[in-house]
Short mmCIF file of C-alpha atoms in Angstrom, two decimals:
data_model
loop_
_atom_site.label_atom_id
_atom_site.label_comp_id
_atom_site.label_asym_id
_atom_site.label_seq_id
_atom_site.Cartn_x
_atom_site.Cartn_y
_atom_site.Cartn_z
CA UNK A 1 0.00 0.00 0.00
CA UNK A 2 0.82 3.48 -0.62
CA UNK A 3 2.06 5.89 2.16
CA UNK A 4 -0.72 8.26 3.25
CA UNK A 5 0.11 12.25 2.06
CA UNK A 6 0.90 14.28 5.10
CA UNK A 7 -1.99 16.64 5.54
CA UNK A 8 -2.06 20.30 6.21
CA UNK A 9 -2.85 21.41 9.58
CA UNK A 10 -6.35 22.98 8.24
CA UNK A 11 -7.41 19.97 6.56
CA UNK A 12 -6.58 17.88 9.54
CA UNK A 13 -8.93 20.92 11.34
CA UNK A 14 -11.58 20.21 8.96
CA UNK A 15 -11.65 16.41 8.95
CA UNK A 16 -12.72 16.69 12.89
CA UNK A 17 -14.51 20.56 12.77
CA UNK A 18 -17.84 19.03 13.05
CA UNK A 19 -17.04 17.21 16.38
CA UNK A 20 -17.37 20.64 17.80
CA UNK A 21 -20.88 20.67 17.48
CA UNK A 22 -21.53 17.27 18.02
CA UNK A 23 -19.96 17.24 21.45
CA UNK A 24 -22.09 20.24 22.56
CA UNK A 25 -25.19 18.09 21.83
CA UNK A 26 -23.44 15.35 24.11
CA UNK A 27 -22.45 17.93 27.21
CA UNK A 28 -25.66 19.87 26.76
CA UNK A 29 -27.48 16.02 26.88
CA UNK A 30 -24.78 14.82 30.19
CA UNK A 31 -25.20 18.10 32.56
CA UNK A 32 -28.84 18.15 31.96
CA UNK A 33 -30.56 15.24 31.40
CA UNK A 34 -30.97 13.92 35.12
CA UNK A 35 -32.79 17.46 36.02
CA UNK A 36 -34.51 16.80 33.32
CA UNK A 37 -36.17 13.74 34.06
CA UNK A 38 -36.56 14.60 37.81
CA UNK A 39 -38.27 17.99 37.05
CA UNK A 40 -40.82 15.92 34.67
CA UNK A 41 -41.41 13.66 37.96
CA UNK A 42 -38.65 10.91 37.80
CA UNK A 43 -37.73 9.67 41.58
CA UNK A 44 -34.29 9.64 42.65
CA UNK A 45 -33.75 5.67 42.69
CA UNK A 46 -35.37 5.55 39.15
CA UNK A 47 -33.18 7.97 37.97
CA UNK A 48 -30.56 6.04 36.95
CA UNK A 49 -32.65 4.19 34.67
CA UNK A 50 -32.97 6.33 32.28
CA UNK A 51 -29.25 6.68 31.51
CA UNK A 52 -29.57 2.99 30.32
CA UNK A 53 -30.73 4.71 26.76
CA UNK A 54 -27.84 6.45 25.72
CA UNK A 55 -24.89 3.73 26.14
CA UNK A 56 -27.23 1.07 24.94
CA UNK A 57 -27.98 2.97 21.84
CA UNK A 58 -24.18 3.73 21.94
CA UNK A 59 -23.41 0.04 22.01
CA UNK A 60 -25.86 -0.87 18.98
CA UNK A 61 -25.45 1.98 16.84
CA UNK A 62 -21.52 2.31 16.89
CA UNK A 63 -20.44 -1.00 15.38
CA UNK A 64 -23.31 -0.86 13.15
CA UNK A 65 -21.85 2.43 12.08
CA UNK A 66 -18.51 1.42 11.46
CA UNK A 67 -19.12 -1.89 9.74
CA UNK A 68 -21.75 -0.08 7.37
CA UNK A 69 -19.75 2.21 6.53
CA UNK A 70 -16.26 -0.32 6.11
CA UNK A 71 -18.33 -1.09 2.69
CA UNK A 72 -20.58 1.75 1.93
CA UNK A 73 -18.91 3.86 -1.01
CA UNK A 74 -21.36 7.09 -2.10
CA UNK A 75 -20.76 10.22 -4.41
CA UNK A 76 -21.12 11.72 -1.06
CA UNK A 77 -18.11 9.66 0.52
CA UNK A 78 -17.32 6.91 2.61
CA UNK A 79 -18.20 8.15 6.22
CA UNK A 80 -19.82 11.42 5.93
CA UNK A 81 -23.31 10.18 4.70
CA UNK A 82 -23.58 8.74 8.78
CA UNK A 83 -22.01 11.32 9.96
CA UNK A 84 -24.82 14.05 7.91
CA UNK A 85 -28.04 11.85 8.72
CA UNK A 86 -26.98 11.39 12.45
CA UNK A 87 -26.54 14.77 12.96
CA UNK A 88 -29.95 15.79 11.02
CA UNK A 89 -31.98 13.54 13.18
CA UNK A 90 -29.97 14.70 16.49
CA UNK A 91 -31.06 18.70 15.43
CA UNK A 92 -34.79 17.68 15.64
CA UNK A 93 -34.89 15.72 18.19
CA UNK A 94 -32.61 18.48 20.82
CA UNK A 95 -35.44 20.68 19.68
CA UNK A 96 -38.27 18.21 21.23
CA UNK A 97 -36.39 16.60 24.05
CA UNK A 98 -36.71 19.91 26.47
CA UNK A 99 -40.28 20.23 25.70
CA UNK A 100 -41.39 16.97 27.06
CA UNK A 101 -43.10 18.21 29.53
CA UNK A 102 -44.90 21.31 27.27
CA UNK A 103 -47.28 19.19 25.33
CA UNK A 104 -50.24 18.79 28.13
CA UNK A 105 -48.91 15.00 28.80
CA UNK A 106 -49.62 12.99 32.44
CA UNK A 107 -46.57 12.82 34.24
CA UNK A 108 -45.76 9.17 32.96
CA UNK A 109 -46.40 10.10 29.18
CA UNK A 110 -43.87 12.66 29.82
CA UNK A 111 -41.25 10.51 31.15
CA UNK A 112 -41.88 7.94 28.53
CA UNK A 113 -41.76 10.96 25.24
CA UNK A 114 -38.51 12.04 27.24
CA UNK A 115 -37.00 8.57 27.52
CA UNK A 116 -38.07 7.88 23.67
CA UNK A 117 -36.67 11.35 22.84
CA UNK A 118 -33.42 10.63 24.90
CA UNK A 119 -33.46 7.05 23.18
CA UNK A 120 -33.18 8.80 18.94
CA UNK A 121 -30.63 11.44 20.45
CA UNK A 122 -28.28 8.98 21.73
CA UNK A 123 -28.62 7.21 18.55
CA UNK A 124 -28.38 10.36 16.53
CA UNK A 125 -25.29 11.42 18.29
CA UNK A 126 -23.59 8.01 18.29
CA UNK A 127 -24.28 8.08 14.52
CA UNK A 128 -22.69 10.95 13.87
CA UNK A 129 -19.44 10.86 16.26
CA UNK A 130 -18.24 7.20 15.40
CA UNK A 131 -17.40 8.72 11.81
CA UNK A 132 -14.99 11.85 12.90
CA UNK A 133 -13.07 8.80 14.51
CA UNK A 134 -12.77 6.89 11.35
CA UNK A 135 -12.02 9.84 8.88
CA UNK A 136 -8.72 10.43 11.00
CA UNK A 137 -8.07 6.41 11.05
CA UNK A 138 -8.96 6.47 7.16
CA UNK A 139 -7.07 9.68 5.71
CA UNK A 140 -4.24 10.42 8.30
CA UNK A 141 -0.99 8.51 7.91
CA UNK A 142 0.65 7.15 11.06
CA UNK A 143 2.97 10.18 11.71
CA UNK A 144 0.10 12.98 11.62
CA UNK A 145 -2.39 10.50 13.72
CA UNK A 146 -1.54 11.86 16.97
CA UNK A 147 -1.76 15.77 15.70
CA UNK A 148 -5.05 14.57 14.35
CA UNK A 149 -6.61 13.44 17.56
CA UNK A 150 -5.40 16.45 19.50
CA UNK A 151 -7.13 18.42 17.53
CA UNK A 152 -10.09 16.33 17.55
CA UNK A 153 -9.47 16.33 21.36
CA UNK A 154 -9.29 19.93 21.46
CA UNK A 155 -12.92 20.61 19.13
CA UNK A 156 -14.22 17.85 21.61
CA UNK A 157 -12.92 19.56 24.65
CA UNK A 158 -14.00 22.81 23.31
CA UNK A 159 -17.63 22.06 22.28
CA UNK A 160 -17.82 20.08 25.68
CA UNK A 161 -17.39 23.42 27.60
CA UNK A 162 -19.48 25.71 25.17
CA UNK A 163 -22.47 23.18 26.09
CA UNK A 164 -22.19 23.01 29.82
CA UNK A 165 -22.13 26.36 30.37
CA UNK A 166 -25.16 27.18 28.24
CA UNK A 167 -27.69 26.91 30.71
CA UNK A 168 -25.58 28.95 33.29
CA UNK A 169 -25.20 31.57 30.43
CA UNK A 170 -28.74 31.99 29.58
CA UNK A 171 -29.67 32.56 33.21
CA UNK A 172 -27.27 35.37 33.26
CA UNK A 173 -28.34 37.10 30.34
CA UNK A 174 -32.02 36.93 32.15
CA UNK A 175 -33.58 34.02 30.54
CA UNK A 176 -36.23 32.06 33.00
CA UNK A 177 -34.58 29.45 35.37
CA UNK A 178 -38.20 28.53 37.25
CA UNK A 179 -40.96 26.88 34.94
CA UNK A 180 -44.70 25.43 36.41
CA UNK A 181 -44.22 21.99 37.78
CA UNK A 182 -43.28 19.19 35.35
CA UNK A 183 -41.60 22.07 32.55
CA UNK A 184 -38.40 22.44 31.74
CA UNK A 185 -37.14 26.05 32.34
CA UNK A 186 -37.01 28.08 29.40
CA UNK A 187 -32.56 28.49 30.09
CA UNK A 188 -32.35 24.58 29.15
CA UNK A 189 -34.79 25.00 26.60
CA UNK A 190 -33.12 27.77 24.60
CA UNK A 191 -29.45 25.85 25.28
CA UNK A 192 -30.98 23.02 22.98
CA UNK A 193 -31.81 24.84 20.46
CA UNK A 194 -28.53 26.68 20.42
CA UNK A 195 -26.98 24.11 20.31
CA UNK A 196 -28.74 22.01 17.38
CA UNK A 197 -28.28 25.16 15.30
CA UNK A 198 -24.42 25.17 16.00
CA UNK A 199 -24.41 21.36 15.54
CA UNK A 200 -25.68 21.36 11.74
CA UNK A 201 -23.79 24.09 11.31
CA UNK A 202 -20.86 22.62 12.19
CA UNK A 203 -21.17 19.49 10.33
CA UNK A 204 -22.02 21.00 7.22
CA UNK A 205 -19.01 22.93 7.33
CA UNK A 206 -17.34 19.39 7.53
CA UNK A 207 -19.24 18.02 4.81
CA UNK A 208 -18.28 20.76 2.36
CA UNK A 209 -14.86 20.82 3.24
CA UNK A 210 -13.85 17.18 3.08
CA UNK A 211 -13.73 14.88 0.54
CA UNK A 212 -13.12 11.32 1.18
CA UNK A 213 -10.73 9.36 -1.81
CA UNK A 214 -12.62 7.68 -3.75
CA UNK A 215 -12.73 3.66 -4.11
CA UNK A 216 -9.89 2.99 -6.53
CA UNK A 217 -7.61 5.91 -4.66
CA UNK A 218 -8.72 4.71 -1.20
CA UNK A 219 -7.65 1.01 -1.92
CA UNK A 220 -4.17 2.47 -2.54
CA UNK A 221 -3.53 3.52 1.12
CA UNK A 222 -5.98 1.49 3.05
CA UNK A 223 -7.19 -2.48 3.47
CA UNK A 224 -9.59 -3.19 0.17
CA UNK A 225 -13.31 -3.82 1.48
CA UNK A 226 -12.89 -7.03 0.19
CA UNK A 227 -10.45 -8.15 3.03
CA UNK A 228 -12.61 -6.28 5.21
CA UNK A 229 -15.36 -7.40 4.79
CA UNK A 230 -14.48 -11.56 5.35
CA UNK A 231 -14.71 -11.68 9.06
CA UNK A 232 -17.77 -11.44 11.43
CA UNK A 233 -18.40 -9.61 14.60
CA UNK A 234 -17.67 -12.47 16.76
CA UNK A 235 -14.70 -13.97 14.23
CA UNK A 236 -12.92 -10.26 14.99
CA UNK A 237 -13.81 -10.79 18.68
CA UNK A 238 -12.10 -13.90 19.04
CA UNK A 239 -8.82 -13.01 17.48
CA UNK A 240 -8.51 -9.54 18.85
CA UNK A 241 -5.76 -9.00 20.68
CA UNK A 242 -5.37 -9.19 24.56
CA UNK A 243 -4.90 -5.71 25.47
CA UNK A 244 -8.58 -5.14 23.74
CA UNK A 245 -9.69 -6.94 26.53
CA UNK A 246 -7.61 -5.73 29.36
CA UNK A 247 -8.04 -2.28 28.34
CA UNK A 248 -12.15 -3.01 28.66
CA UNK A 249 -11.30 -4.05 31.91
CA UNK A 250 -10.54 -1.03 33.16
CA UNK A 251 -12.98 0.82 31.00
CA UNK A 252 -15.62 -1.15 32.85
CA UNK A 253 -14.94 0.49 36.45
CA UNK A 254 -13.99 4.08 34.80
CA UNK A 255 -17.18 4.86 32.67
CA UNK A 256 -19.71 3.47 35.84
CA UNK A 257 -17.96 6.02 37.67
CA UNK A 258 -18.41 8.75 35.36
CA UNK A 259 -21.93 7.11 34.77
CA UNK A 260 -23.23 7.76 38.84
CA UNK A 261 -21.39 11.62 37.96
CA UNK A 262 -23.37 12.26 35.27
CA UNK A 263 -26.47 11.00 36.68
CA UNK A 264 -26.30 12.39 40.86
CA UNK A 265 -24.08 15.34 40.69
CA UNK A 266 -27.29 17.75 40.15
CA UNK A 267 -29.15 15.89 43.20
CA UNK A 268 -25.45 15.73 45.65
CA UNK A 269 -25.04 19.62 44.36
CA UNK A 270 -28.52 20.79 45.40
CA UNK A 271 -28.43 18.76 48.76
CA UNK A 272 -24.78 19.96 50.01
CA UNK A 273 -24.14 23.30 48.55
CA UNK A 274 -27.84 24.73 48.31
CA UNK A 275 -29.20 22.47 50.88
CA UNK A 276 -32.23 21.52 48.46
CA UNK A 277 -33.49 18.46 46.98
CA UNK A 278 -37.22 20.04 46.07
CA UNK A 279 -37.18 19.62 42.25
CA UNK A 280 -39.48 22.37 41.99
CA UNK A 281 -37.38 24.93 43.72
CA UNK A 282 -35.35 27.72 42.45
CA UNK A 283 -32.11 25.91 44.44
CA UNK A 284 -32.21 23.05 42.67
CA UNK A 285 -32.84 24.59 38.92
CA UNK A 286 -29.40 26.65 40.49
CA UNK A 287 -27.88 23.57 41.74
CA UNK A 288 -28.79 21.68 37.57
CA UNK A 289 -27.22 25.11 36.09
CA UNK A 290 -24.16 24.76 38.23
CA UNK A 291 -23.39 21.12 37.58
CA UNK A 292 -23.08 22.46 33.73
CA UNK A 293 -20.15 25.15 35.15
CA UNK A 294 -18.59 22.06 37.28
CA UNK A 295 -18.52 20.19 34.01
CA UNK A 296 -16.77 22.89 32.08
CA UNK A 297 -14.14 22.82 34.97
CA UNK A 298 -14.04 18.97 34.50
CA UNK A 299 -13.23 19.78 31.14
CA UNK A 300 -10.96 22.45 31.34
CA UNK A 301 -9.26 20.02 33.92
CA UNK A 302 -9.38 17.46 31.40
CA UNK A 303 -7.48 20.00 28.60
CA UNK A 304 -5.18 21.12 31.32
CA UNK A 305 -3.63 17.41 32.45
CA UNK A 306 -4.05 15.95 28.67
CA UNK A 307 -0.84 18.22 28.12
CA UNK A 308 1.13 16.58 31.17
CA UNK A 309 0.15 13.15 30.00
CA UNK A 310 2.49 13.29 27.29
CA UNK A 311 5.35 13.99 29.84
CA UNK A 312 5.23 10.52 31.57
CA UNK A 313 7.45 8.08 30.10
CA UNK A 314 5.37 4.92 31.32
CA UNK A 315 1.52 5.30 29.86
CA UNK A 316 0.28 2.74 32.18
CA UNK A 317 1.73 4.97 35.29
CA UNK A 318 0.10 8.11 33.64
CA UNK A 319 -2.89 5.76 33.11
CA UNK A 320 -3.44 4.81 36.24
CA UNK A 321 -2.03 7.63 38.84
CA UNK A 322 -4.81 9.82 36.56
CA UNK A 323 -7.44 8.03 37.82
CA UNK A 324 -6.44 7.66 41.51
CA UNK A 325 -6.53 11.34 41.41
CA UNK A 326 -9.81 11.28 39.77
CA UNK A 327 -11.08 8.71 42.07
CA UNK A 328 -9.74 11.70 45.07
CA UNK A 329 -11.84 14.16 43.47
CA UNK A 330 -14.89 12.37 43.62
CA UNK A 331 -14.40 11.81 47.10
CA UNK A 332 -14.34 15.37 47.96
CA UNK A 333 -17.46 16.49 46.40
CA UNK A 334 -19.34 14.87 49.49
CA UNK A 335 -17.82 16.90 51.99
CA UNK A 336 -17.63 20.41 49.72
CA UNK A 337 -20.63 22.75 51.03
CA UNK A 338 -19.07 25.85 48.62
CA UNK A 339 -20.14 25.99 45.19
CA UNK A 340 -16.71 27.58 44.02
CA UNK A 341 -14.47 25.23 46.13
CA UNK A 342 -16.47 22.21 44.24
CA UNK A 343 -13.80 23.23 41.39
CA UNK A 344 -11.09 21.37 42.77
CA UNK A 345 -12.54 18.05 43.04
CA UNK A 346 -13.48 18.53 39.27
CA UNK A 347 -10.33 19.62 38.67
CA UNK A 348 -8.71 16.47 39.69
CA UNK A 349 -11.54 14.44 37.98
CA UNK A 350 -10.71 15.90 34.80
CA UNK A 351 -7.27 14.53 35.13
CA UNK A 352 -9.10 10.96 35.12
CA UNK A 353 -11.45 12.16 32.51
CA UNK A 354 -8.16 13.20 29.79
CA UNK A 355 -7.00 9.71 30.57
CA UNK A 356 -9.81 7.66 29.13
CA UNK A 357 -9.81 9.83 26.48
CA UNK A 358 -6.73 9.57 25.35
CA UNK A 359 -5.14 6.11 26.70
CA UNK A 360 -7.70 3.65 26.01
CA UNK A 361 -7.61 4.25 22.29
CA UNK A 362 -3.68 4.19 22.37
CA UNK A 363 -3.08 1.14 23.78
CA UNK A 364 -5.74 -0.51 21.51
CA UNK A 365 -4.98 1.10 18.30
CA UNK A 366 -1.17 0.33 18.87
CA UNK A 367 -2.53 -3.24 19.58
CA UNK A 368 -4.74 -3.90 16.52
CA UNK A 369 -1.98 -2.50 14.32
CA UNK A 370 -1.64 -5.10 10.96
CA UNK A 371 -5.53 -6.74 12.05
CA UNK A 372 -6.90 -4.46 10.08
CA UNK A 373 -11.04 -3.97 10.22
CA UNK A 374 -9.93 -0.63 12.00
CA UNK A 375 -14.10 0.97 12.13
CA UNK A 376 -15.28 -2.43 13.12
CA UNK A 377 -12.89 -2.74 15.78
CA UNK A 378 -13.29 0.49 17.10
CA UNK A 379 -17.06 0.20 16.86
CA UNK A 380 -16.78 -3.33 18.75
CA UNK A 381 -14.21 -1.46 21.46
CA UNK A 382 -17.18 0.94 21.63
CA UNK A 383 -19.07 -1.69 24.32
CA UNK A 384 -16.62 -1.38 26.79
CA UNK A 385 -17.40 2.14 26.77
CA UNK A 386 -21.39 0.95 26.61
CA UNK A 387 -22.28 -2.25 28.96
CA UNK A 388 -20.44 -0.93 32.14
CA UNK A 389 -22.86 2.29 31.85
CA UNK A 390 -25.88 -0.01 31.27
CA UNK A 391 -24.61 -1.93 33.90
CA UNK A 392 -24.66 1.03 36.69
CA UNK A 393 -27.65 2.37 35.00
CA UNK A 394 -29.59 -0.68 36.08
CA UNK A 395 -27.76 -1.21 39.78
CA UNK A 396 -28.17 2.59 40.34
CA UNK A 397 -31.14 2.79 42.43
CA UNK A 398 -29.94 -0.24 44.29
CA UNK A 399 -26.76 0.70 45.29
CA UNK A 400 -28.29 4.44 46.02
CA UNK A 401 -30.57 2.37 48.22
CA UNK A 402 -27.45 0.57 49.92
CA UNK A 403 -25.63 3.68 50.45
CA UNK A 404 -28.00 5.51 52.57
CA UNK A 405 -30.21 7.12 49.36
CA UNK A 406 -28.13 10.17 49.72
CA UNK A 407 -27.17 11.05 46.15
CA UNK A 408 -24.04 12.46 47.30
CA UNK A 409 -22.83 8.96 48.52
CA UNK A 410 -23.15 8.17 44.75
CA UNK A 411 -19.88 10.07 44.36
CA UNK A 412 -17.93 8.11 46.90
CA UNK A 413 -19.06 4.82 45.08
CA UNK A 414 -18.01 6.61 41.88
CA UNK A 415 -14.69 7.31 43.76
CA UNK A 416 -14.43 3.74 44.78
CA UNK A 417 -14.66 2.52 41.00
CA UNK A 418 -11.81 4.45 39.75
CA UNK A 419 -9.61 2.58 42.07
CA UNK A 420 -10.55 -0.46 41.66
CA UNK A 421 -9.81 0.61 37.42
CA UNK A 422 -6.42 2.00 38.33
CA UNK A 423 -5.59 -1.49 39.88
CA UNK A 424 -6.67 -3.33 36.94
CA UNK A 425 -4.33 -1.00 34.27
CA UNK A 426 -1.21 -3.48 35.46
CA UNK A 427 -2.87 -6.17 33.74
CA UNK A 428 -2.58 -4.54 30.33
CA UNK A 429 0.20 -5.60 27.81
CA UNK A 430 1.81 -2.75 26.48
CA UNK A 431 2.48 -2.95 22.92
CA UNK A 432 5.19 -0.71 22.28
#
């Protein structure tokens, strides 16, 4: 095969630009779903059901994604058709999801419109991020691949931040934070559609500016689909290598942590810093608008350590002393009664969050070198990003339950997890 063309820095910009927008749709959906559902009448221990949808639809949709497109070939390209109709369905449905509880429904019909509405956004969103991933694995030749992800890292970053602080924003500017009981304030609202307009925006940006090689010039620098296409699902599964599996490992105790975050930091914010958890209050709409900020600090946390990684000379060590300092943070935000100090702890669980961002897909991708099946593997990898969140999703309410149904002892458990992931990162194999 031919060596891939190095690429100049604005078409390596370009190939990812769109991942911008999509991950706004994906903080704006993580920082406000669970006072979502809770302000449409979802209880506490139920709560955690409903973030079942999105890594479910993660699981199904992102291997489907990449093994579709591993043979699709369009006028319109190879991945980019996924990428557009993913996004296109995400824009309408971020302009529904908020109004759930608008349309005159009981409270159940509302909760079930909101988990159907959660379901296609998860879908949409998974539909149209898998593709960024393959575009760099597709067009970028091994020496520009790690430029190529930092910038994708820094779009996703980026949009991550613009999205959690919408709701914040809004409120500022003078937008309603209080709605009647069972409606979604007005500042949420208005952040979804913001943020569906930036997301097409952004991907048809993408759209024009890249154009994938077509068949006969793609075959030159890449596996044929031919090759690719020989081997199923569970054939790959069996002869991937074993760092795919010990990297999933540790996956599995790093996204259920992140998974109790996403889903109890409104509820532990509201009871320990504004001393609320009344749904209907103005405390706890303050308490949902803040846990958008603490994100952003996450993030900018996240940003922040993802240029130390690259210092450490051992990427298990970086691996795994990240996450023991996530794993600190999250046992802090218990004990934190001051909505400004709460930026330390999510500080330190950025540091953890820049690690499973970055290493996972390092270790693997060094691992399946010469397998080939690259968006099929990736998609596969995908579940070990997926089941552990269904997994907590469905032992949520019991383990809130077992811990005292506090939601801020959902935090320690989170804590807990991390650990137990940082243990398991000296089982992985390094391929160097």
């Amino acid at each position: 095969m031919k060596q891939k063309p190095d690429l100049s820095f604005w078409k390596l910009w370009n190939l990812s630009f769109g991942f911008f927008g999509v991950q706004i749709a994906y903080s704006l959906q993580n920082a406000n779903i669970s006072g979502i559902f809770a302000t449409l009448g979802a209880d506490p221990h139920s709560l955690s059901f409903f973030w079942v949808l999105p890594p479910l639809m993660g699981m199904l949709v992102q291997p489907i994604v990449g093994s579709l497109s591993d043979k699709t070939w369009t006028r319109f390209g190879r991945r980019i058709p996924y990428l557009f109709v993913g996004a296109a369905v995400a824009v309408a449905v971020m302009c529904l999801l908020p109004n759930a509880g608008s349309f005159g429904l009981s409270v159940a019909a509302a909760l079930w419109f909101g988990a159907c509405a959660l379901m296609l956004l998860d879908t949409s969103i998974n539909m149209a991020m898998q593709p960024f991933k393959m575009l760099v694995g597709d067009m970028v030749n091994e020496q520009q691949k790690g430029k190529a992800y930092s910038i994708q890292s820094f779009l996703c970053n980026a949009g991550g931040l613009v999205g959690f602080v919408f709701p914040f924003a809004f409120t500022a500017l003078g937008i309603a934070n209080t709605a009647p009981e069972g409606q979604v304030p007005d500042s949420v609202v208005y952040s979804f559609y913001i943020g569906a307009a930036i997301l097409i925006i952004c991907v048809i940006y993408t759209v024009m500016k890249v154009k994938e090689w077509p068949p006969k010039e793609y075959v030159e620098y890449n596996p044929t689909p031919a090759e690719e296409t020989k081997a199923s699902w569970f054939a790959l599964l069996k002869k991937a290598p074993a760092a795919f599996w010990q990297v999933a490992l540790v996956q599995f105790f790093c996204w259920a942590a992140f998974l109790y975050m996403w889903t109890y930091t409104t509820g532990t914010i509201g009871d320990t810093v504004w001393g609320t958890t009344d749904v209907k209050s103005a405390g706890y709409q303050d308490a949902r608008n803040w846990t958008g900020i603490v994100f952003g600090v996450q993030t900018l946390g996240a940003v922040l350590w993802a240029m130390v990684l690259p210092q450490f000379r051992n990427m298990k060590l970086a691996y795994s002393f990240s996450l023991v300092l996530g794993a600190i943070g999250f046992a802090m935000v218990p004990f934190v009664t001051n909505q400004y100090v709460l930026f330390l702890p999510f500080l330190l669980i950025g540091c953890a969050w820049a690690a499973m961002l970055a290493m996972p897909f390092a270790l693997v991708t060094n691992a399946l070198q010469g397998y080939g099946h690259m968006g099929t593997y990736l998609g596969l990898f995908n579940c070990a990003i997926c089941v552990p969140q269904i997994i907590a999703a469905l032992l949520g309410g019991t383990v809130l339950s077992l811990v005292g149904s506090h939601q801020y002892n959902m935090m320690i458990v989170a804590g807990v997890s991390l650990v137990i992931g940082a243990c398991c990162v000296v089982f992985i194999k390094e391929k160097k």
